[in-house]
Amino acid sequence: MAEPIRGVLFDLDGTLLDTAQDLVRTLNRIRTTRALPEWPIDEMRNIANQGSKVILKQAFGLEDDSSQIKTLREEFLADYEEHLADHTQFFPNVLALLDHLDEIKLPWGIVTNKLTQHTHPLLKALKIADRAQSVVCGDTLALAKPDPAPILYACQMLDLDPKDCLYLGDAEGDVIASKAAGALSLVALYGYIGRGDDPIRWQADGYINDPLELIPWLKGR
Protein backbone atom coordinates (compact mmCIF):
# COMPACT_ATOMS: atom_id res chain seq x y z
CA MET A 1 0.00 0.00 0.00
CA ALA A 2 1.36 3.45 -0.96
CA GLU A 3 2.47 5.73 1.83
CA PRO A 4 0.68 9.12 1.75
CA ILE A 5 2.59 12.28 0.91
CA ARG A 6 3.43 14.31 4.00
CA GLY A 7 4.80 17.46 2.34
CA VAL A 8 4.65 19.23 -1.02
CA LEU A 9 7.37 21.34 -2.62
CA PHE A 10 6.91 23.63 -5.60
CA ASP A 11 9.03 25.29 -8.22
CA LEU A 12 8.09 28.98 -8.55
CA ASP A 13 8.31 30.45 -12.08
CA GLY A 14 6.10 28.43 -14.41
CA THR A 15 4.64 26.30 -11.62
CA LEU A 16 3.08 28.51 -8.94
CA LEU A 17 3.51 31.87 -10.64
CA ASP A 18 3.15 33.18 -14.18
CA THR A 19 6.09 35.60 -14.08
CA ALA A 20 6.74 35.84 -17.83
CA GLN A 21 5.09 39.19 -18.37
CA ASP A 22 7.22 41.00 -15.79
CA LEU A 23 10.34 39.25 -17.05
CA VAL A 24 9.70 40.18 -20.66
CA ARG A 25 8.88 43.79 -19.74
CA THR A 26 12.21 44.06 -17.94
CA LEU A 27 13.98 42.54 -20.92
CA ASN A 28 12.26 44.90 -23.34
CA ARG A 29 13.15 47.98 -21.31
CA ILE A 30 16.78 46.91 -21.72
CA ARG A 31 16.33 46.17 -25.43
CA THR A 32 14.66 49.55 -25.99
CA THR A 33 17.66 51.41 -24.57
CA ARG A 34 19.75 49.63 -27.20
CA ALA A 35 17.33 50.45 -30.05
CA LEU A 36 16.30 46.80 -30.37
CA PRO A 37 12.74 45.62 -31.09
CA GLU A 38 10.67 44.21 -28.26
CA TRP A 39 10.85 40.50 -27.59
CA PRO A 40 7.47 38.72 -27.77
CA ILE A 41 5.92 37.25 -24.65
CA ASP A 42 5.73 33.81 -26.27
CA GLU A 43 9.50 33.73 -26.60
CA MET A 44 9.84 34.53 -22.91
CA ARG A 45 7.40 31.78 -21.90
CA ASN A 46 9.58 29.37 -23.84
CA ILE A 47 12.59 29.97 -21.55
CA ALA A 48 11.31 31.89 -18.50
CA ASN A 49 12.13 29.04 -16.11
CA GLN A 50 15.78 28.81 -17.21
CA GLY A 51 17.13 31.89 -15.43
CA SER A 52 18.41 35.31 -16.40
CA LYS A 53 21.63 34.14 -18.06
CA VAL A 54 19.78 31.89 -20.51
CA ILE A 55 17.17 34.60 -21.13
CA LEU A 56 19.85 37.15 -21.96
CA LYS A 57 21.88 34.79 -24.13
CA GLN A 58 18.79 33.94 -26.14
CA ALA A 59 17.44 37.48 -26.36
CA PHE A 60 20.75 39.04 -27.40
CA GLY A 61 22.21 36.10 -29.31
CA LEU A 62 25.24 35.81 -27.02
CA GLU A 63 27.66 32.96 -26.40
CA ASP A 64 28.36 31.60 -22.91
CA ASP A 65 31.68 33.42 -22.68
CA SER A 66 30.41 36.79 -23.92
CA SER A 67 31.75 39.74 -21.93
CA GLN A 68 28.36 41.43 -22.30
CA ILE A 69 26.48 38.94 -20.15
CA LYS A 70 27.70 40.25 -16.78
CA THR A 71 26.70 43.85 -17.55
CA LEU A 72 23.37 42.87 -19.07
CA ARG A 73 22.57 40.56 -16.16
CA GLU A 74 23.28 43.25 -13.56
CA GLU A 75 21.00 45.64 -15.46
CA PHE A 76 18.33 42.99 -15.89
CA LEU A 77 18.30 41.92 -12.23
CA ALA A 78 18.21 45.51 -10.95
CA ASP A 79 15.30 46.46 -13.19
CA TYR A 80 13.41 43.26 -12.45
CA GLU A 81 13.75 43.87 -8.72
CA GLU A 82 11.79 47.12 -9.19
CA HIS A 83 9.02 45.50 -11.24
CA LEU A 84 8.83 41.86 -10.16
CA ALA A 85 5.20 41.96 -9.04
CA ASP A 86 3.69 44.44 -11.51
CA HIS A 87 1.89 41.83 -13.60
CA THR A 88 2.89 38.48 -12.11
CA GLN A 89 -0.03 36.32 -11.03
CA PHE A 90 -0.84 32.80 -9.86
CA PHE A 91 -1.61 30.22 -12.47
CA PRO A 92 -5.32 29.27 -12.41
CA ASN A 93 -6.25 27.07 -9.44
CA VAL A 94 -2.88 27.44 -7.69
CA LEU A 95 -4.42 29.33 -4.78
CA ALA A 96 -7.19 26.74 -4.55
CA LEU A 97 -4.53 24.04 -4.27
CA LEU A 98 -2.58 25.93 -1.61
CA ASP A 99 -5.82 26.54 0.32
CA HIS A 100 -6.52 22.81 0.20
CA LEU A 101 -3.05 21.95 1.51
CA ASP A 102 -3.48 24.44 4.34
CA GLU A 103 -6.95 23.09 5.16
CA ILE A 104 -5.68 19.52 5.51
CA LYS A 105 -2.62 20.83 7.37
CA LEU A 106 -0.14 19.42 4.86
CA PRO A 107 3.08 21.45 4.95
CA TRP A 108 4.32 22.92 1.68
CA GLY A 109 7.31 24.89 0.53
CA ILE A 110 9.11 26.36 -2.45
CA VAL A 111 12.37 25.33 -4.09
CA THR A 112 13.36 27.73 -6.85
CA ASN A 113 16.47 28.80 -8.71
CA LYS A 114 15.24 32.39 -8.47
CA LEU A 115 17.53 34.60 -6.38
CA THR A 116 16.65 35.39 -2.75
CA GLN A 117 16.52 39.12 -3.51
CA HIS A 118 13.63 38.49 -5.91
CA THR A 119 11.92 35.47 -4.38
CA HIS A 120 11.05 36.79 -0.92
CA PRO A 121 9.73 40.21 -2.04
CA LEU A 122 7.65 38.47 -4.70
CA LEU A 123 6.15 36.01 -2.20
CA LYS A 124 5.42 38.91 0.13
CA ALA A 125 3.77 40.94 -2.64
CA LEU A 126 1.53 37.98 -3.50
CA LYS A 127 0.75 37.37 0.19
CA ILE A 128 2.05 33.81 0.50
CA ALA A 129 5.38 34.51 2.24
CA ASP A 130 3.94 33.53 5.62
CA ARG A 131 2.21 30.44 4.26
CA ALA A 132 5.20 28.64 2.74
CA GLN A 133 6.88 26.61 5.48
CA SER A 134 10.17 26.34 3.62
CA VAL A 135 11.67 28.54 0.92
CA VAL A 136 14.93 27.58 -0.77
CA CYS A 137 16.24 29.96 -3.44
CA GLY A 138 18.86 29.58 -6.13
CA ASP A 139 21.51 31.19 -3.94
CA THR A 140 20.48 29.70 -0.59
CA LEU A 141 23.04 26.93 -0.99
CA ALA A 142 26.22 26.58 -3.01
CA LEU A 143 24.33 24.27 -5.40
CA ALA A 144 21.04 24.84 -7.23
CA LYS A 145 18.72 22.59 -9.25
CA PRO A 146 19.21 20.23 -11.05
CA ASP A 147 21.36 19.24 -8.08
CA PRO A 148 19.13 17.61 -5.42
CA ALA A 149 20.67 19.61 -2.56
CA PRO A 150 17.99 22.36 -2.47
CA ILE A 151 15.17 19.82 -2.35
CA LEU A 152 16.93 17.82 0.34
CA TYR A 153 17.42 21.02 2.34
CA ALA A 154 13.74 21.98 1.95
CA CYS A 155 12.71 18.53 3.21
CA GLN A 156 15.03 19.00 6.17
CA MET A 157 13.37 22.34 6.91
CA LEU A 158 10.00 20.57 6.93
CA ASP A 159 11.48 17.78 9.10
CA LEU A 160 10.40 15.23 6.50
CA ASP A 161 12.07 12.39 4.66
CA PRO A 162 12.31 13.18 0.91
CA LYS A 163 10.50 9.94 0.07
CA ASP A 164 7.48 11.36 1.89
CA CYS A 165 7.49 14.54 -0.21
CA LEU A 166 6.23 15.49 -3.65
CA TYR A 167 7.91 18.05 -5.90
CA LEU A 168 6.07 19.84 -8.71
CA GLY A 169 8.02 21.70 -11.40
CA ASP A 170 7.89 22.52 -15.09
CA ALA A 171 11.46 21.82 -16.26
CA GLU A 172 13.63 18.77 -16.81
CA GLY A 173 16.00 20.02 -14.12
CA ASP A 174 13.12 19.85 -11.64
CA VAL A 175 12.58 16.18 -12.45
CA ILE A 176 16.29 15.39 -12.26
CA ALA A 177 16.59 17.10 -8.87
CA SER A 178 13.46 15.59 -7.32
CA LYS A 179 14.22 12.05 -8.49
CA ALA A 180 17.82 12.33 -7.25
CA ALA A 181 16.50 13.53 -3.89
CA GLY A 182 14.13 10.58 -3.68
CA ALA A 183 10.95 12.66 -3.80
CA LEU A 184 7.89 11.99 -5.92
CA SER A 185 8.26 14.07 -9.10
CA LEU A 186 5.39 15.70 -11.00
CA VAL A 187 5.54 17.94 -14.07
CA ALA A 188 3.28 20.99 -14.45
CA LEU A 189 2.39 20.77 -18.14
CA TYR A 190 0.55 24.10 -17.85
CA GLY A 191 3.86 25.84 -17.10
CA TYR A 192 6.79 27.04 -19.18
CA ILE A 193 7.45 23.94 -21.23
CA GLY A 194 10.15 24.91 -23.72
CA ARG A 195 9.72 24.71 -27.47
CA GLY A 196 10.95 21.32 -28.56
CA ASP A 197 10.80 19.85 -25.04
CA ASP A 198 9.30 16.40 -24.64
CA PRO A 199 8.34 16.18 -20.95
CA ILE A 200 7.39 12.51 -21.21
CA ARG A 201 11.06 11.73 -21.88
CA TRP A 202 11.95 13.27 -18.51
CA GLN A 203 10.42 10.16 -16.90
CA ALA A 204 8.73 11.94 -14.02
CA ASP A 205 6.38 10.02 -11.77
CA GLY A 206 3.42 11.95 -13.14
CA TYR A 207 2.17 14.84 -15.27
CA ILE A 208 -0.64 17.29 -14.55
CA ASN A 209 -2.47 19.87 -16.67
CA ASP A 210 -4.02 21.73 -13.75
CA PRO A 211 -2.70 22.37 -10.22
CA LEU A 212 -5.71 20.65 -8.65
CA GLU A 213 -4.73 17.42 -10.41
CA LEU A 214 -1.96 17.19 -7.82
CA ILE A 215 -4.44 16.32 -5.07
CA PRO A 216 -4.92 12.64 -5.97
CA TRP A 217 -1.14 12.21 -5.86
CA LEU A 218 -1.18 13.02 -2.15
CA LYS A 219 -2.13 9.39 -1.60
CA GLY A 220 1.43 8.46 -2.65
CA ARG A 221 3.02 6.46 -5.43
CSV table of C-alpha atoms in Angstrom, one decimal:
chain,number,residue,atom,x,y,z
A,1,MET,CA,0.0,0.0,0.0
A,2,ALA,CA,1.4,3.4,-1.0
A,3,GLU,CA,2.5,5.7,1.8
A,4,PRO,CA,0.7,9.1,1.8
A,5,ILE,CA,2.6,12.3,0.9
A,6,ARG,CA,3.4,14.3,4.0
A,7,GLY,CA,4.8,17.5,2.3
A,8,VAL,CA,4.6,19.2,-1.0
A,9,LEU,CA,7.4,21.3,-2.6
A,10,PHE,CA,6.9,23.6,-5.6
A,11,ASP,CA,9.0,25.3,-8.2
A,12,LEU,CA,8.1,29.0,-8.5
A,13,ASP,CA,8.3,30.4,-12.1
A,14,GLY,CA,6.1,28.4,-14.4
A,15,THR,CA,4.6,26.3,-11.6
A,16,LEU,CA,3.1,28.5,-8.9
A,17,LEU,CA,3.5,31.9,-10.6
A,18,ASP,CA,3.2,33.2,-14.2
A,19,THR,CA,6.1,35.6,-14.1
A,20,ALA,CA,6.7,35.8,-17.8
A,21,GLN,CA,5.1,39.2,-18.4
A,22,ASP,CA,7.2,41.0,-15.8
A,23,LEU,CA,10.3,39.2,-17.0
A,24,VAL,CA,9.7,40.2,-20.7
A,25,ARG,CA,8.9,43.8,-19.7
A,26,THR,CA,12.2,44.1,-17.9
A,27,LEU,CA,14.0,42.5,-20.9
A,28,ASN,CA,12.3,44.9,-23.3
A,29,ARG,CA,13.2,48.0,-21.3
A,30,ILE,CA,16.8,46.9,-21.7
A,31,ARG,CA,16.3,46.2,-25.4
A,32,THR,CA,14.7,49.5,-26.0
A,33,THR,CA,17.7,51.4,-24.6
A,34,ARG,CA,19.7,49.6,-27.2
A,35,ALA,CA,17.3,50.5,-30.0
A,36,LEU,CA,16.3,46.8,-30.4
A,37,PRO,CA,12.7,45.6,-31.1
A,38,GLU,CA,10.7,44.2,-28.3
A,39,TRP,CA,10.8,40.5,-27.6
A,40,PRO,CA,7.5,38.7,-27.8
A,41,ILE,CA,5.9,37.2,-24.6
A,42,ASP,CA,5.7,33.8,-26.3
A,43,GLU,CA,9.5,33.7,-26.6
A,44,MET,CA,9.8,34.5,-22.9
A,45,ARG,CA,7.4,31.8,-21.9
A,46,ASN,CA,9.6,29.4,-23.8
A,47,ILE,CA,12.6,30.0,-21.5
A,48,ALA,CA,11.3,31.9,-18.5
A,49,ASN,CA,12.1,29.0,-16.1
A,50,GLN,CA,15.8,28.8,-17.2
A,51,GLY,CA,17.1,31.9,-15.4
A,52,SER,CA,18.4,35.3,-16.4
A,53,LYS,CA,21.6,34.1,-18.1
A,54,VAL,CA,19.8,31.9,-20.5
A,55,ILE,CA,17.2,34.6,-21.1
A,56,LEU,CA,19.9,37.2,-22.0
A,57,LYS,CA,21.9,34.8,-24.1
A,58,GLN,CA,18.8,33.9,-26.1
A,59,ALA,CA,17.4,37.5,-26.4
A,60,PHE,CA,20.7,39.0,-27.4
A,61,GLY,CA,22.2,36.1,-29.3
A,62,LEU,CA,25.2,35.8,-27.0
A,63,GLU,CA,27.7,33.0,-26.4
A,64,ASP,CA,28.4,31.6,-22.9
A,65,ASP,CA,31.7,33.4,-22.7
A,66,SER,CA,30.4,36.8,-23.9
A,67,SER,CA,31.8,39.7,-21.9
A,68,GLN,CA,28.4,41.4,-22.3
A,69,ILE,CA,26.5,38.9,-20.1
A,70,LYS,CA,27.7,40.2,-16.8
A,71,THR,CA,26.7,43.9,-17.5
A,72,LEU,CA,23.4,42.9,-19.1
A,73,ARG,CA,22.6,40.6,-16.2
A,74,GLU,CA,23.3,43.3,-13.6
A,75,GLU,CA,21.0,45.6,-15.5
A,76,PHE,CA,18.3,43.0,-15.9
A,77,LEU,CA,18.3,41.9,-12.2
A,78,ALA,CA,18.2,45.5,-11.0
A,79,ASP,CA,15.3,46.5,-13.2
A,80,TYR,CA,13.4,43.3,-12.4
A,81,GLU,CA,13.7,43.9,-8.7
A,82,GLU,CA,11.8,47.1,-9.2
A,83,HIS,CA,9.0,45.5,-11.2
A,84,LEU,CA,8.8,41.9,-10.2
A,85,ALA,CA,5.2,42.0,-9.0
A,86,ASP,CA,3.7,44.4,-11.5
A,87,HIS,CA,1.9,41.8,-13.6
A,88,THR,CA,2.9,38.5,-12.1
A,89,GLN,CA,0.0,36.3,-11.0
A,90,PHE,CA,-0.8,32.8,-9.9
A,91,PHE,CA,-1.6,30.2,-12.5
A,92,PRO,CA,-5.3,29.3,-12.4
A,93,ASN,CA,-6.3,27.1,-9.4
A,94,VAL,CA,-2.9,27.4,-7.7
A,95,LEU,CA,-4.4,29.3,-4.8
A,96,ALA,CA,-7.2,26.7,-4.5
A,97,LEU,CA,-4.5,24.0,-4.3
A,98,LEU,CA,-2.6,25.9,-1.6
A,99,ASP,CA,-5.8,26.5,0.3
A,100,HIS,CA,-6.5,22.8,0.2
A,101,LEU,CA,-3.1,21.9,1.5
A,102,ASP,CA,-3.5,24.4,4.3
A,103,GLU,CA,-6.9,23.1,5.2
A,104,ILE,CA,-5.7,19.5,5.5
A,105,LYS,CA,-2.6,20.8,7.4
A,106,LEU,CA,-0.1,19.4,4.9
A,107,PRO,CA,3.1,21.5,4.9
A,108,TRP,CA,4.3,22.9,1.7
A,109,GLY,CA,7.3,24.9,0.5
A,110,ILE,CA,9.1,26.4,-2.5
A,111,VAL,CA,12.4,25.3,-4.1
A,112,THR,CA,13.4,27.7,-6.9
A,113,ASN,CA,16.5,28.8,-8.7
A,114,LYS,CA,15.2,32.4,-8.5
A,115,LEU,CA,17.5,34.6,-6.4
A,116,THR,CA,16.7,35.4,-2.8
A,117,GLN,CA,16.5,39.1,-3.5
A,118,HIS,CA,13.6,38.5,-5.9
A,119,THR,CA,11.9,35.5,-4.4
A,120,HIS,CA,11.1,36.8,-0.9
A,121,PRO,CA,9.7,40.2,-2.0
A,122,LEU,CA,7.7,38.5,-4.7
A,123,LEU,CA,6.1,36.0,-2.2
A,124,LYS,CA,5.4,38.9,0.1
A,125,ALA,CA,3.8,40.9,-2.6
A,126,LEU,CA,1.5,38.0,-3.5
A,127,LYS,CA,0.8,37.4,0.2
A,128,ILE,CA,2.1,33.8,0.5
A,129,ALA,CA,5.4,34.5,2.2
A,130,ASP,CA,3.9,33.5,5.6
A,131,ARG,CA,2.2,30.4,4.3
A,132,ALA,CA,5.2,28.6,2.7
A,133,GLN,CA,6.9,26.6,5.5
A,134,SER,CA,10.2,26.3,3.6
A,135,VAL,CA,11.7,28.5,0.9
A,136,VAL,CA,14.9,27.6,-0.8
A,137,CYS,CA,16.2,30.0,-3.4
A,138,GLY,CA,18.9,29.6,-6.1
A,139,ASP,CA,21.5,31.2,-3.9
A,140,THR,CA,20.5,29.7,-0.6
A,141,LEU,CA,23.0,26.9,-1.0
A,142,ALA,CA,26.2,26.6,-3.0
A,143,LEU,CA,24.3,24.3,-5.4
A,144,ALA,CA,21.0,24.8,-7.2
A,145,LYS,CA,18.7,22.6,-9.2
A,146,PRO,CA,19.2,20.2,-11.1
A,147,ASP,CA,21.4,19.2,-8.1
A,148,PRO,CA,19.1,17.6,-5.4
A,149,ALA,CA,20.7,19.6,-2.6
A,150,PRO,CA,18.0,22.4,-2.5
A,151,ILE,CA,15.2,19.8,-2.3
A,152,LEU,CA,16.9,17.8,0.3
A,153,TYR,CA,17.4,21.0,2.3
A,154,ALA,CA,13.7,22.0,1.9
A,155,CYS,CA,12.7,18.5,3.2
A,156,GLN,CA,15.0,19.0,6.2
A,157,MET,CA,13.4,22.3,6.9
A,158,LEU,CA,10.0,20.6,6.9
A,159,ASP,CA,11.5,17.8,9.1
A,160,LEU,CA,10.4,15.2,6.5
A,161,ASP,CA,12.1,12.4,4.7
A,162,PRO,CA,12.3,13.2,0.9
A,163,LYS,CA,10.5,9.9,0.1
A,164,ASP,CA,7.5,11.4,1.9
A,165,CYS,CA,7.5,14.5,-0.2
A,166,LEU,CA,6.2,15.5,-3.6
A,167,TYR,CA,7.9,18.1,-5.9
A,168,LEU,CA,6.1,19.8,-8.7
A,169,GLY,CA,8.0,21.7,-11.4
A,170,ASP,CA,7.9,22.5,-15.1
A,171,ALA,CA,11.5,21.8,-16.3
A,172,GLU,CA,13.6,18.8,-16.8
A,173,GLY,CA,16.0,20.0,-14.1
A,174,ASP,CA,13.1,19.9,-11.6
A,175,VAL,CA,12.6,16.2,-12.4
A,176,ILE,CA,16.3,15.4,-12.3
A,177,ALA,CA,16.6,17.1,-8.9
A,178,SER,CA,13.5,15.6,-7.3
A,179,LYS,CA,14.2,12.1,-8.5
A,180,ALA,CA,17.8,12.3,-7.3
A,181,ALA,CA,16.5,13.5,-3.9
A,182,GLY,CA,14.1,10.6,-3.7
A,183,ALA,CA,11.0,12.7,-3.8
A,184,LEU,CA,7.9,12.0,-5.9
A,185,SER,CA,8.3,14.1,-9.1
A,186,LEU,CA,5.4,15.7,-11.0
A,187,VAL,CA,5.5,17.9,-14.1
A,188,ALA,CA,3.3,21.0,-14.5
A,189,LEU,CA,2.4,20.8,-18.1
A,190,TYR,CA,0.6,24.1,-17.8
A,191,GLY,CA,3.9,25.8,-17.1
A,192,TYR,CA,6.8,27.0,-19.2
A,193,ILE,CA,7.5,23.9,-21.2
A,194,GLY,CA,10.1,24.9,-23.7
A,195,ARG,CA,9.7,24.7,-27.5
A,196,GLY,CA,11.0,21.3,-28.6
A,197,ASP,CA,10.8,19.9,-25.0
A,198,ASP,CA,9.3,16.4,-24.6
A,199,PRO,CA,8.3,16.2,-20.9
A,200,ILE,CA,7.4,12.5,-21.2
A,201,ARG,CA,11.1,11.7,-21.9
A,202,TRP,CA,11.9,13.3,-18.5
A,203,GLN,CA,10.4,10.2,-16.9
A,204,ALA,CA,8.7,11.9,-14.0
A,205,ASP,CA,6.4,10.0,-11.8
A,206,GLY,CA,3.4,11.9,-13.1
A,207,TYR,CA,2.2,14.8,-15.3
A,208,ILE,CA,-0.6,17.3,-14.6
A,209,ASN,CA,-2.5,19.9,-16.7
A,210,ASP,CA,-4.0,21.7,-13.7
A,211,PRO,CA,-2.7,22.4,-10.2
A,212,LEU,CA,-5.7,20.7,-8.6
A,213,GLU,CA,-4.7,17.4,-10.4
A,214,LEU,CA,-2.0,17.2,-7.8
A,215,ILE,CA,-4.4,16.3,-5.1
A,216,PRO,CA,-4.9,12.6,-6.0
A,217,TRP,CA,-1.1,12.2,-5.9
A,218,LEU,CA,-1.2,13.0,-2.2
A,219,LYS,CA,-2.1,9.4,-1.6
A,220,GLY,CA,1.4,8.5,-2.6
A,221,ARG,CA,3.0,6.5,-5.4
